[in-house]
C-alpha cells in the first residue's frame, strides 16, 4: 500500500469514526485499531497540519539607548570598580587604570 492509499484509508476511517458518534476509545475497540493510531492520524490529516505556515516579516529599527538609560560596563581592578558609560573619555580611563595597577 503506498502513502496516498494509506492516507485515503485513514481519511475513510476518520470519517467513519466521526459518523459513529462513539468515543475514540470505543470506536477503536470496536474496529480493533490501536487508540494511539487514530490519534496520530487525526493529527496528521487535520487541515491545520496540511497548510504551510506563513511567515510575516516586520521591520525592526534599533535605537541606541541614551547615555542616561544605558547600563554601565563595570571594570574591577583589585578592590576598585569603574562604571563606564557610552561617551566615556578613553584616555582618562587609560590613566586611571594605570594608576590603579601601579598601586597594586
Tab-separated table of C-alpha atoms in Angstrom:
chain	number	residue	atom	x	y	z
A	1	UNK	CA	0.000	0.000	0.000
A	2	UNK	CA	1.509	3.343	-0.993
A	3	UNK	CA	1.341	6.551	1.031
A	4	UNK	CA	-1.631	8.012	-0.858
A	5	UNK	CA	-3.634	4.811	-0.390
A	6	UNK	CA	-2.779	4.695	3.319
A	7	UNK	CA	-3.775	8.364	3.735
A	8	UNK	CA	-7.075	7.740	1.979
A	9	UNK	CA	-7.726	4.627	4.080
A	10	UNK	CA	-7.245	6.681	7.235
A	11	UNK	CA	-9.388	9.539	5.938
A	12	UNK	CA	-12.181	6.999	5.465
A	13	UNK	CA	-11.612	5.548	8.940
A	14	UNK	CA	-11.727	9.041	10.447
A	15	UNK	CA	-14.992	9.785	8.611
A	16	UNK	CA	-16.441	6.510	9.940
A	17	UNK	CA	-15.277	7.296	13.484
A	18	UNK	CA	-16.825	10.786	13.393
A	19	UNK	CA	-20.059	9.471	11.885
A	20	UNK	CA	-20.325	6.727	14.542
A	21	UNK	CA	-20.908	9.115	17.436
A	22	UNK	CA	-18.748	6.873	19.622
A	23	UNK	CA	-15.846	7.962	21.747
A	24	UNK	CA	-12.424	7.439	20.236
A	25	UNK	CA	-11.679	4.576	22.613
A	26	UNK	CA	-14.991	2.820	21.985
A	27	UNK	CA	-14.674	3.156	18.206
A	28	UNK	CA	-11.075	1.924	18.250
A	29	UNK	CA	-12.007	-1.080	20.410
A	30	UNK	CA	-14.892	-1.993	18.078
A	31	UNK	CA	-12.650	-1.672	14.999
A	32	UNK	CA	-9.670	-3.358	16.688
A	33	UNK	CA	-7.496	-0.351	15.910
A	34	UNK	CA	-4.977	0.950	18.448
A	35	UNK	CA	-6.238	4.153	20.079
A	36	UNK	CA	-2.886	5.920	19.586
A	37	UNK	CA	-3.011	5.199	15.855
A	38	UNK	CA	-6.306	7.021	15.498
A	39	UNK	CA	-4.944	9.965	17.487
A	40	UNK	CA	-1.851	10.058	15.270
A	41	UNK	CA	-3.824	10.048	12.034
A	42	UNK	CA	-6.293	12.638	13.307
A	43	UNK	CA	-3.339	14.973	13.934
A	44	UNK	CA	-1.538	14.071	10.721
A	45	UNK	CA	-4.536	14.562	8.464
A	46	UNK	CA	-6.033	17.577	10.217
A	47	UNK	CA	-6.443	20.569	7.888
A	48	UNK	CA	-4.173	22.734	10.074
A	49	UNK	CA	-1.265	20.306	9.608
A	50	UNK	CA	-1.521	20.314	5.829
A	51	UNK	CA	-1.265	24.081	5.486
A	52	UNK	CA	2.192	25.522	5.268
A	53	UNK	CA	2.934	28.109	7.932
A	54	UNK	CA	3.038	31.697	6.823
A	55	UNK	CA	5.882	33.965	7.732
A	56	UNK	CA	5.308	37.602	8.487
A	57	UNK	CA	8.344	39.839	8.327
A	58	UNK	CA	8.472	43.053	10.286
A	59	UNK	CA	10.954	45.883	10.131
A	60	UNK	CA	12.915	46.442	13.305
A	61	UNK	CA	14.834	49.655	13.743
A	62	UNK	CA	17.093	49.539	16.774
A	63	UNK	CA	17.679	52.781	18.580
A	64	UNK	CA	20.690	53.176	20.809
A	65	UNK	CA	19.812	53.962	24.410
A	66	UNK	CA	20.590	57.412	25.683
A	67	UNK	CA	23.593	57.628	27.974
A	68	UNK	CA	21.255	58.020	30.956
A	69	UNK	CA	19.434	54.758	30.078
A	70	UNK	CA	22.474	52.643	29.199
A	71	UNK	CA	23.737	50.128	31.713
A	72	UNK	CA	27.330	50.836	32.611
A	73	UNK	CA	30.193	48.495	31.871
A	74	UNK	CA	31.830	47.798	35.223
A	75	UNK	CA	35.596	47.285	35.288
A	76	UNK	CA	37.089	45.903	38.511
A	77	UNK	CA	40.755	46.236	39.295
A	78	UNK	CA	41.544	44.871	42.721
A	79	UNK	CA	39.038	46.387	45.126
A	80	UNK	CA	38.282	49.351	42.828
A	81	UNK	CA	35.437	49.349	40.308
A	82	UNK	CA	34.844	51.786	37.468
A	83	UNK	CA	31.473	52.332	35.782
A	84	UNK	CA	31.983	53.069	32.099
A	85	UNK	CA	29.103	54.628	30.176
A	86	UNK	CA	28.760	55.463	26.480
A	87	UNK	CA	30.772	58.530	25.541
A	88	UNK	CA	33.485	57.951	28.173
A	89	UNK	CA	36.913	59.541	27.809
A	90	UNK	CA	39.208	56.706	26.756
A	91	UNK	CA	42.443	58.497	27.618
A	92	UNK	CA	41.197	59.293	31.128
A	93	UNK	CA	40.207	55.627	31.611
A	94	UNK	CA	43.678	54.516	30.497
A	95	UNK	CA	45.308	56.861	33.020
A	96	UNK	CA	43.040	55.684	35.860
A	97	UNK	CA	43.709	52.004	35.100
A	98	UNK	CA	47.475	52.601	35.053
A	99	UNK	CA	47.320	54.341	38.425
A	100	UNK	CA	45.249	51.524	39.931
A	101	UNK	CA	47.575	48.846	38.550
A	102	UNK	CA	50.637	50.682	39.895
A	103	UNK	CA	49.123	50.788	43.396
A	104	UNK	CA	48.643	47.013	43.497
